[in-house]
Amino acid sequence: MTEQPHPPTLVAVAHGSRDPRALATVNALLDRVRELRPTLLVRLGHIELNAPLLTDTLAAHPPGDAVLVPLLLSRGHHVKHDLPRAAATAPHLRVRVAAPLGPHPLLVEALLARLTEAGWRTAHGTDRATGVVLAAAGSRDPDSAADTRRTARLLGERLGGVPVVPAYASAASPTVPEAVRALTARGRHRIAVASCFTAPGLFAARTAAAAPWIAAAPLGAHPALARLVLHRYDQATATSAPAPSTTAEPQLVTA
């Protein structure tokens, strides 16, 4: 009987944070991913601030195939540049780079669940005084802003038409306080903040502190987020095969 080849390793790529809760949260998310697919090898690498760094994870990986799944919620510099650069440091690997986690309905499912845990109720969807700020990290890349706006629209639809305004912790505008003021000017005085962050950290804490009403926790190890990680992995593995490892740089296929 012919032995089946091993599937590519899923290398989850987290940003990294000085908040000690971040690493524990990401590990809990990856434990959920492993529970959903026990035969899949799952590894972790960070862009900065935490060990293991992505380049170290890739260097330690034996020759073979790997899919980098960014635990990031939109396109931007990290996805477009940092991940391909890291992959290029590991010519012994055949690497694909998956799409970021957002926008996607599974991301919205996790956002809604965290809002509900914070106190959001279905009846708030029909309250003309209610609004939501979707707090994200922020980027100068216009594709990142477009992705966050799309996530905000999807969340607004799930909430029954409540206005959802995207806002950012850095590098882009509006900020969360600016978005709150804009909603208040529209007569929306009960404003929740939805946390579009994978794990706790400075940005998540800063945006939550600006919430005038309820603030959702970061997405963390929500089951929908674990399913989304695997969905992005599957999308990437369904693309054409990467270039052989004898090439100077691995071919990167973005799902």
PDB file of C-alpha atoms in Angstrom:
ATOM      1  CA  MET A   1       0.000   0.000   0.000  1.00  0.00           C
ATOM      2  CA  THR A   2       1.446   3.380  -1.058  1.00  0.00           C
ATOM      3  CA  GLU A   3       2.206   5.724   1.803  1.00  0.00           C
ATOM      4  CA  GLN A   4       0.297   8.976   1.510  1.00  0.00           C
ATOM      5  CA  PRO A   5       2.426  12.149   1.418  1.00  0.00           C
ATOM      6  CA  HIS A   6       2.256  14.398   4.439  1.00  0.00           C
ATOM      7  CA  PRO A   7       0.183  17.558   3.955  1.00  0.00           C
ATOM      8  CA  PRO A   8       2.066  20.861   4.096  1.00  0.00           C
ATOM      9  CA  THR A   9       2.775  22.175   7.571  1.00  0.00           C
ATOM     10  CA  LEU A  10       0.493  24.974   8.694  1.00  0.00           C
ATOM     11  CA  VAL A  11       2.720  27.762   9.998  1.00  0.00           C
ATOM     12  CA  ALA A  12       0.529  30.279  11.788  1.00  0.00           C
ATOM     13  CA  VAL A  13       2.066  33.752  11.738  1.00  0.00           C
ATOM     14  CA  ALA A  14       1.241  36.044  14.656  1.00  0.00           C
ATOM     15  CA  HIS A  15       2.380  39.644  14.894  1.00  0.00           C
ATOM     16  CA  GLY A  16       3.855  39.414  18.375  1.00  0.00           C
ATOM     17  CA  SER A  17       3.188  41.520  21.457  1.00  0.00           C
ATOM     18  CA  ARG A  18       4.801  42.571  24.727  1.00  0.00           C
ATOM     19  CA  ASP A  19       1.544  41.652  26.469  1.00  0.00           C
ATOM     20  CA  PRO A  20       2.164  38.222  28.050  1.00  0.00           C
ATOM     21  CA  ARG A  21      -1.449  37.237  27.390  1.00  0.00           C
ATOM     22  CA  ALA A  22      -0.939  37.419  23.639  1.00  0.00           C
ATOM     23  CA  LEU A  23       1.275  34.335  23.290  1.00  0.00           C
ATOM     24  CA  ALA A  24      -1.002  32.280  25.546  1.00  0.00           C
ATOM     25  CA  THR A  25      -4.025  33.352  23.498  1.00  0.00           C
ATOM     26  CA  VAL A  26      -2.423  32.465  20.182  1.00  0.00           C
ATOM     27  CA  ASN A  27      -1.329  29.073  21.532  1.00  0.00           C
ATOM     28  CA  ALA A  28      -4.891  28.424  22.708  1.00  0.00           C
ATOM     29  CA  LEU A  29      -6.179  29.257  19.214  1.00  0.00           C
ATOM     30  CA  LEU A  30      -3.692  26.859  17.622  1.00  0.00           C
ATOM     31  CA  ASP A  31      -4.688  24.142  20.100  1.00  0.00           C
ATOM     32  CA  ARG A  32      -8.238  24.495  18.754  1.00  0.00           C
ATOM     33  CA  VAL A  33      -6.903  24.204  15.203  1.00  0.00           C
ATOM     34  CA  ARG A  34      -5.086  20.985  16.149  1.00  0.00           C
ATOM     35  CA  GLU A  35      -8.252  19.596  17.751  1.00  0.00           C
ATOM     36  CA  LEU A  36     -10.149  20.214  14.514  1.00  0.00           C
ATOM     37  CA  ARG A  37      -7.467  18.510  12.399  1.00  0.00           C
ATOM     38  CA  PRO A  38      -5.319  16.224  14.573  1.00  0.00           C
ATOM     39  CA  THR A  39      -3.189  14.860  11.716  1.00  0.00           C
ATOM     40  CA  LEU A  40      -2.004  18.305  10.593  1.00  0.00           C
ATOM     41  CA  LEU A  41       1.350  19.609  11.779  1.00  0.00           C
ATOM     42  CA  VAL A  42       0.816  23.149  13.121  1.00  0.00           C
ATOM     43  CA  ARG A  43       3.667  25.481  13.994  1.00  0.00           C
ATOM     44  CA  LEU A  44       3.872  29.116  15.154  1.00  0.00           C
ATOM     45  CA  GLY A  45       6.111  31.975  14.109  1.00  0.00           C
ATOM     46  CA  HIS A  46       6.045  35.674  15.039  1.00  0.00           C
ATOM     47  CA  ILE A  47       6.832  38.686  12.906  1.00  0.00           C
ATOM     48  CA  GLU A  48       8.424  40.450  15.889  1.00  0.00           C
ATOM     49  CA  LEU A  49       8.572  40.773  19.685  1.00  0.00           C
ATOM     50  CA  ASN A  50       7.952  37.098  20.597  1.00  0.00           C
ATOM     51  CA  ALA A  51       9.758  33.818  20.133  1.00  0.00           C
ATOM     52  CA  PRO A  52       9.753  31.853  18.011  1.00  0.00           C
ATOM     53  CA  LEU A  53      10.292  34.366  15.229  1.00  0.00           C
ATOM     54  CA  LEU A  54       8.943  33.258  11.869  1.00  0.00           C
ATOM     55  CA  THR A  55      12.400  33.062  10.324  1.00  0.00           C
ATOM     56  CA  ASP A  56      13.531  30.744  13.141  1.00  0.00           C
ATOM     57  CA  THR A  57      10.481  28.515  12.742  1.00  0.00           C
ATOM     58  CA  LEU A  58      11.136  28.192   9.015  1.00  0.00           C
ATOM     59  CA  ALA A  59      14.871  27.591   9.486  1.00  0.00           C
ATOM     60  CA  ALA A  60      14.161  24.728  11.897  1.00  0.00           C
ATOM     61  CA  HIS A  61      11.622  23.092   9.576  1.00  0.00           C
ATOM     62  CA  PRO A  62      12.903  20.067   7.625  1.00  0.00           C
ATOM     63  CA  PRO A  63      12.797  20.276   3.809  1.00  0.00           C
ATOM     64  CA  GLY A  64       9.242  20.066   2.504  1.00  0.00           C
ATOM     65  CA  ASP A  65       6.069  22.106   2.096  1.00  0.00           C
ATOM     66  CA  ALA A  66       4.640  24.793   4.338  1.00  0.00           C
ATOM     67  CA  VAL A  67       1.705  27.181   4.238  1.00  0.00           C
ATOM     68  CA  LEU A  68       2.033  30.468   6.087  1.00  0.00           C
ATOM     69  CA  VAL A  69      -1.354  31.483   7.507  1.00  0.00           C
ATOM     70  CA  PRO A  70      -1.238  35.059   8.824  1.00  0.00           C
ATOM     71  CA  LEU A  71      -3.242  35.523  12.025  1.00  0.00           C
ATOM     72  CA  LEU A  72      -3.845  39.042  10.760  1.00  0.00           C
ATOM     73  CA  LEU A  73      -7.233  40.437   9.891  1.00  0.00           C
ATOM     74  CA  SER A  74      -6.543  42.354   6.688  1.00  0.00           C
ATOM     75  CA  ARG A  75      -4.007  42.769   3.910  1.00  0.00           C
ATOM     76  CA  GLY A  76      -1.100  45.092   4.545  1.00  0.00           C
ATOM     77  CA  HIS A  77       2.670  45.385   4.711  1.00  0.00           C
ATOM     78  CA  HIS A  78       3.159  42.309   6.888  1.00  0.00           C
ATOM     79  CA  VAL A  79       1.170  40.027   4.582  1.00  0.00           C
ATOM     80  CA  LYS A  80       2.474  41.481   1.332  1.00  0.00           C
ATOM     81  CA  HIS A  81       6.135  41.974   2.241  1.00  0.00           C
ATOM     82  CA  ASP A  82       7.247  40.558   5.600  1.00  0.00           C
ATOM     83  CA  LEU A  83       5.885  37.055   5.041  1.00  0.00           C
ATOM     84  CA  PRO A  84       7.331  36.593   1.530  1.00  0.00           C
ATOM     85  CA  ARG A  85      10.671  37.966   2.765  1.00  0.00           C
ATOM     86  CA  ALA A  86      10.712  35.504   5.645  1.00  0.00           C
ATOM     87  CA  ALA A  87       9.848  32.640   3.291  1.00  0.00           C
ATOM     88  CA  ALA A  88      12.716  33.615   1.001  1.00  0.00           C
ATOM     89  CA  THR A  89      15.159  32.992   3.881  1.00  0.00           C
ATOM     90  CA  ALA A  90      14.201  29.290   3.826  1.00  0.00           C
ATOM     91  CA  PRO A  91      15.106  28.009   0.336  1.00  0.00           C
ATOM     92  CA  HIS A  92      14.840  24.414   1.596  1.00  0.00           C
ATOM     93  CA  LEU A  93      11.062  24.859   1.834  1.00  0.00           C
ATOM     94  CA  ARG A  94       8.307  25.093  -0.753  1.00  0.00           C
ATOM     95  CA  VAL A  95       6.102  27.831   0.651  1.00  0.00           C
ATOM     96  CA  ARG A  96       2.656  29.245   0.007  1.00  0.00           C
ATOM     97  CA  VAL A  97       1.303  32.333   1.754  1.00  0.00           C
ATOM     98  CA  ALA A  98      -2.403  32.175   2.594  1.00  0.00           C
ATOM     99  CA  ALA A  99      -4.761  35.120   2.696  1.00  0.00           C
ATOM    100  CA  PRO A 100      -5.248  36.979   5.995  1.00  0.00           C
ATOM    101  CA  LEU A 101      -8.206  36.004   8.136  1.00  0.00           C
ATOM    102  CA  GLY A 102     -10.388  38.932   7.109  1.00  0.00           C
ATOM    103  CA  PRO A 103     -12.728  39.809   5.668  1.00  0.00           C
ATOM    104  CA  HIS A 104     -14.783  36.611   5.967  1.00  0.00           C
ATOM    105  CA  PRO A 105     -18.168  35.552   7.447  1.00  0.00           C
ATOM    106  CA  LEU A 106     -16.388  33.342   9.999  1.00  0.00           C
ATOM    107  CA  LEU A 107     -14.520  36.401  11.258  1.00  0.00           C
ATOM    108  CA  VAL A 108     -17.834  38.204  11.610  1.00  0.00           C
ATOM    109  CA  GLU A 109     -19.244  35.221  13.517  1.00  0.00           C
ATOM    110  CA  ALA A 110     -16.419  35.526  16.045  1.00  0.00           C
ATOM    111  CA  LEU A 111     -16.821  39.319  16.285  1.00  0.00           C
ATOM    112  CA  LEU A 112     -20.536  38.954  16.976  1.00  0.00           C
ATOM    113  CA  ALA A 113     -19.912  36.296  19.625  1.00  0.00           C
ATOM    114  CA  ARG A 114     -17.447  38.525  21.472  1.00  0.00           C
ATOM    115  CA  LEU A 115     -19.878  41.453  21.320  1.00  0.00           C
ATOM    116  CA  THR A 116     -22.624  39.224  22.721  1.00  0.00           C
ATOM    117  CA  GLU A 117     -20.352  38.141  25.574  1.00  0.00           C
ATOM    118  CA  ALA A 118     -19.767  41.822  26.350  1.00  0.00           C
ATOM    119  CA  GLY A 119     -23.488  42.525  26.639  1.00  0.00           C
ATOM    120  CA  TRP A 120     -24.827  43.034  23.123  1.00  0.00           C
ATOM    121  CA  ARG A 121     -28.385  41.779  22.664  1.00  0.00           C
ATOM    122  CA  THR A 122     -30.454  41.174  19.533  1.00  0.00           C
ATOM    123  CA  ALA A 123     -32.833  43.966  20.548  1.00  0.00           C
ATOM    124  CA  HIS A 124     -30.017  46.486  20.213  1.00  0.00           C
ATOM    125  CA  GLY A 125     -30.141  45.903  16.472  1.00  0.00           C
ATOM    126  CA  THR A 126     -33.445  47.756  16.255  1.00  0.00           C
ATOM    127  CA  ASP A 127     -32.476  50.556  18.631  1.00  0.00           C
ATOM    128  CA  ARG A 128     -31.885  53.754  16.646  1.00  0.00           C
ATOM    129  CA  ALA A 129     -29.609  55.029  19.408  1.00  0.00           C
ATOM    130  CA  THR A 130     -27.148  52.140  18.985  1.00  0.00           C
ATOM    131  CA  GLY A 131     -23.953  52.052  16.945  1.00  0.00           C
ATOM    132  CA  VAL A 132     -20.760  50.013  16.761  1.00  0.00           C
ATOM    133  CA  VAL A 133     -17.128  50.944  16.209  1.00  0.00           C
ATOM    134  CA  LEU A 134     -15.026  48.185  14.663  1.00  0.00           C
ATOM    135  CA  ALA A 135     -11.557  48.724  16.153  1.00  0.00           C
ATOM    136  CA  ALA A 136      -8.614  47.450  14.093  1.00  0.00           C
ATOM    137  CA  ALA A 137      -4.851  47.908  14.186  1.00  0.00           C
ATOM    138  CA  GLY A 138      -4.597  50.181  11.153  1.00  0.00           C
ATOM    139  CA  SER A 139      -2.241  50.366   8.180  1.00  0.00           C
ATOM    140  CA  ARG A 140      -1.158  52.818   5.506  1.00  0.00           C
ATOM    141  CA  ASP A 141      -1.945  50.181   2.879  1.00  0.00           C
ATOM    142  CA  PRO A 142      -5.266  51.016   1.169  1.00  0.00           C
ATOM    143  CA  ASP A 143      -6.045  47.312   0.767  1.00  0.00           C
ATOM    144  CA  SER A 144      -5.965  46.922   4.540  1.00  0.00           C
ATOM    145  CA  ALA A 145      -8.489  49.737   4.984  1.00  0.00           C
ATOM    146  CA  ALA A 146     -10.689  48.237   2.251  1.00  0.00           C
ATOM    147  CA  ASP A 147     -10.665  44.874   4.042  1.00  0.00           C
ATOM    148  CA  THR A 148     -11.599  46.464   7.370  1.00  0.00           C
ATOM    149  CA  ARG A 149     -14.431  48.418   5.748  1.00  0.00           C
ATOM    150  CA  ARG A 150     -15.714  45.178   4.227  1.00  0.00           C
ATOM    151  CA  THR A 151     -15.619  43.478   7.623  1.00  0.00           C
ATOM    152  CA  ALA A 152     -17.527  46.426   9.104  1.00  0.00           C
ATOM    153  CA  ARG A 153     -20.221  46.102   6.427  1.00  0.00           C
ATOM    154  CA  LEU A 154     -20.564  42.364   7.029  1.00  0.00           C
ATOM    155  CA  LEU A 155     -20.826  42.898  10.779  1.00  0.00           C
ATOM    156  CA  GLY A 156     -23.451  45.608  10.293  1.00  0.00           C
ATOM    157  CA  GLU A 157     -25.522  43.188   8.217  1.00  0.00           C
ATOM    158  CA  ARG A 158     -25.254  40.506  10.927  1.00  0.00           C
ATOM    159  CA  LEU A 159     -26.362  43.059  13.520  1.00  0.00           C
ATOM    160  CA  GLY A 160     -29.514  43.877  11.588  1.00  0.00           C
ATOM    161  CA  GLY A 161     -28.396  47.062   9.918  1.00  0.00           C
ATOM    162  CA  VAL A 162     -26.764  48.806  12.877  1.00  0.00           C
ATOM    163  CA  PRO A 163     -24.167  51.314  11.604  1.00  0.00           C
ATOM    164  CA  VAL A 164     -20.660  49.915  12.083  1.00  0.00           C
ATOM    165  CA  VAL A 165     -17.819  52.402  11.626  1.00  0.00           C
ATOM    166  CA  PRO A 166     -14.257  51.094  11.179  1.00  0.00           C
ATOM    167  CA  ALA A 167     -11.617  52.817  13.312  1.00  0.00           C
ATOM    168  CA  TYR A 168      -7.929  52.308  13.898  1.00  0.00           C
ATOM    169  CA  ALA A 169      -5.378  52.233  16.681  1.00  0.00           C
ATOM    170  CA  SER A 170      -2.536  53.518  14.498  1.00  0.00           C
ATOM    171  CA  ALA A 171      -1.439  54.584  11.000  1.00  0.00           C
ATOM    172  CA  ALA A 172      -4.947  55.389   9.731  1.00  0.00           C
ATOM    173  CA  SER A 173      -8.036  57.353  10.592  1.00  0.00           C
ATOM    174  CA  PRO A 174     -10.521  57.668  12.109  1.00  0.00           C
ATOM    175  CA  THR A 175      -9.381  56.743  15.584  1.00  0.00           C
ATOM    176  CA  VAL A 176     -11.883  55.101  17.916  1.00  0.00           C
ATOM    177  CA  PRO A 177     -12.681  58.418  19.710  1.00  0.00           C
ATOM    178  CA  GLU A 178     -13.201  60.092  16.319  1.00  0.00           C
ATOM    179  CA  ALA A 179     -15.524  57.296  15.192  1.00  0.00           C
ATOM    180  CA  VAL A 180     -17.459  57.557  18.463  1.00  0.00           C
ATOM    181  CA  ARG A 181     -17.926  61.290  17.921  1.00  0.00           C
ATOM    182  CA  ALA A 182     -19.095  60.699  14.345  1.00  0.00           C
ATOM    183  CA  LEU A 183     -21.715  58.191  15.496  1.00  0.00           C
ATOM    184  CA  THR A 184     -22.814  60.488  18.309  1.00  0.00           C
ATOM    185  CA  ALA A 185     -23.350  63.274  15.754  1.00  0.00           C
ATOM    186  CA  ARG A 186     -25.732  60.897  13.952  1.00  0.00           C
ATOM    187  CA  GLY A 187     -27.799  60.441  17.109  1.00  0.00           C
ATOM    188  CA  ARG A 188     -26.152  57.167  18.111  1.00  0.00           C
ATOM    189  CA  HIS A 189     -25.498  57.532  21.828  1.00  0.00           C
ATOM    190  CA  ARG A 190     -25.139  53.842  22.828  1.00  0.00           C
ATOM    191  CA  ILE A 191     -21.914  52.839  21.134  1.00  0.00           C
ATOM    192  CA  ALA A 192     -20.160  49.488  21.444  1.00  0.00           C
ATOM    193  CA  VAL A 193     -16.602  48.716  20.382  1.00  0.00           C
ATOM    194  CA  ALA A 194     -15.975  45.444  18.542  1.00  0.00           C
ATOM    195  CA  SER A 195     -12.371  44.284  18.893  1.00  0.00           C
ATOM    196  CA  CYS A 196     -10.901  43.241  15.537  1.00  0.00           C
ATOM    197  CA  PHE A 197      -7.722  41.900  17.137  1.00  0.00           C
ATOM    198  CA  THR A 198      -6.581  38.299  17.358  1.00  0.00           C
ATOM    199  CA  ALA A 199      -5.097  38.602  20.834  1.00  0.00           C
ATOM    200  CA  PRO A 200      -4.723  41.027  23.755  1.00  0.00           C
ATOM    201  CA  GLY A 201      -2.147  43.768  23.412  1.00  0.00           C
ATOM    202  CA  LEU A 202      -1.564  47.502  23.524  1.00  0.00           C
ATOM    203  CA  PHE A 203      -3.857  48.336  20.597  1.00  0.00           C
ATOM    204  CA  ALA A 204      -6.717  46.181  21.878  1.00  0.00           C
ATOM    205  CA  ALA A 205      -6.450  47.725  25.343  1.00  0.00           C
ATOM    206  CA  ARG A 206      -6.231  51.271  23.998  1.00  0.00           C
ATOM    207  CA  THR A 207      -9.303  50.942  21.792  1.00  0.00           C
ATOM    208  CA  ALA A 208     -11.345  49.201  24.492  1.00  0.00           C
ATOM    209  CA  ALA A 209     -10.561  52.041  26.896  1.00  0.00           C
ATOM    210  CA  ALA A 210     -12.184  54.471  24.445  1.00  0.00           C
ATOM    211  CA  ALA A 211     -15.511  52.608  24.447  1.00  0.00           C
ATOM    212  CA  PRO A 212     -18.353  54.738  25.842  1.00  0.00           C
ATOM    213  CA  TRP A 213     -20.516  51.639  26.430  1.00  0.00           C
ATOM    214  CA  ILE A 214     -19.492  47.988  26.031  1.00  0.00           C
ATOM    215  CA  ALA A 215     -16.174  46.771  24.619  1.00  0.00           C
ATOM    216  CA  ALA A 216     -15.753  43.272  23.225  1.00  0.00           C
ATOM    217  CA  ALA A 217     -12.717  41.156  24.040  1.00  0.00           C
ATOM    218  CA  PRO A 218     -10.202  40.231  21.335  1.00  0.00           C
ATOM    219  CA  LEU A 219     -11.186  37.259  19.172  1.00  0.00           C
ATOM    220  CA  GLY A 220      -8.738  34.837  20.793  1.00  0.00           C
ATOM    221  CA  ALA A 221      -9.444  31.125  20.574  1.00  0.00           C
ATOM    222  CA  HIS A 222     -13.019  31.428  19.346  1.00  0.00           C
ATOM    223  CA  PRO A 223     -14.048  28.251  17.454  1.00  0.00           C
ATOM    224  CA  ALA A 224     -15.033  30.233  14.353  1.00  0.00           C
ATOM    225  CA  LEU A 225     -11.539  31.734  14.187  1.00  0.00           C
ATOM    226  CA  ALA A 226      -9.979  28.262  14.383  1.00  0.00           C
ATOM    227  CA  ARG A 227     -12.192  27.123  11.493  1.00  0.00           C
ATOM    228  CA  LEU A 228     -11.168  30.213   9.554  1.00  0.00           C
ATOM    229  CA  VAL A 229      -7.464  29.442  10.017  1.00  0.00           C
ATOM    230  CA  LEU A 230      -8.040  26.018   8.480  1.00  0.00           C
ATOM    231  CA  HIS A 231     -10.170  27.505   5.706  1.00  0.00           C
ATOM    232  CA  ARG A 232      -7.339  29.851   4.682  1.00  0.00           C
ATOM    233  CA  TYR A 233      -4.904  26.926   4.840  1.00  0.00           C
ATOM    234  CA  ASP A 234      -7.146  24.825   2.615  1.00  0.00           C
ATOM    235  CA  GLN A 235      -7.542  27.670   0.135  1.00  0.00           C
ATOM    236  CA  ALA A 236      -3.783  27.996  -0.145  1.00  0.00           C
ATOM    237  CA  THR A 237      -3.137  24.266  -0.520  1.00  0.00           C
ATOM    238  CA  ALA A 238      -5.749  24.093  -3.298  1.00  0.00           C
ATOM    239  CA  THR A 239      -3.673  26.430  -5.472  1.00  0.00           C
ATOM    240  CA  SER A 240      -1.094  25.226  -7.958  1.00  0.00           C
ATOM    241  CA  ALA A 241       1.966  23.540  -6.492  1.00  0.00           C
ATOM    242  CA  PRO A 242       4.810  25.777  -5.346  1.00  0.00           C
ATOM    243  CA  ALA A 243       8.112  25.793  -7.151  1.00  0.00           C
ATOM    244  CA  PRO A 244      10.651  23.078  -6.267  1.00  0.00           C
ATOM    245  CA  SER A 245      13.125  23.847  -3.515  1.00  0.00           C
ATOM    246  CA  THR A 246      16.020  24.033  -5.972  1.00  0.00           C
ATOM    247  CA  THR A 247      14.897  27.509  -7.083  1.00  0.00           C
ATOM    248  CA  ALA A 248      16.617  30.537  -5.580  1.00  0.00           C
ATOM    249  CA  GLU A 249      13.389  31.664  -3.907  1.00  0.00           C
ATOM    250  CA  PRO A 250      10.233  29.660  -3.218  1.00  0.00           C
ATOM    251  CA  GLN A 251       7.168  30.569  -5.228  1.00  0.00           C
ATOM    252  CA  LEU A 252       4.583  32.241  -3.021  1.00  0.00           C
ATOM    253  CA  VAL A 253       0.962  31.682  -3.907  1.00  0.00           C
ATOM    254  CA  THR A 254      -1.409  34.072  -2.155  1.00  0.00           C
ATOM    255  CA  ALA A 255      -4.885  32.631  -1.712  1.00  0.00           C
TER     256      ALA A 255
END
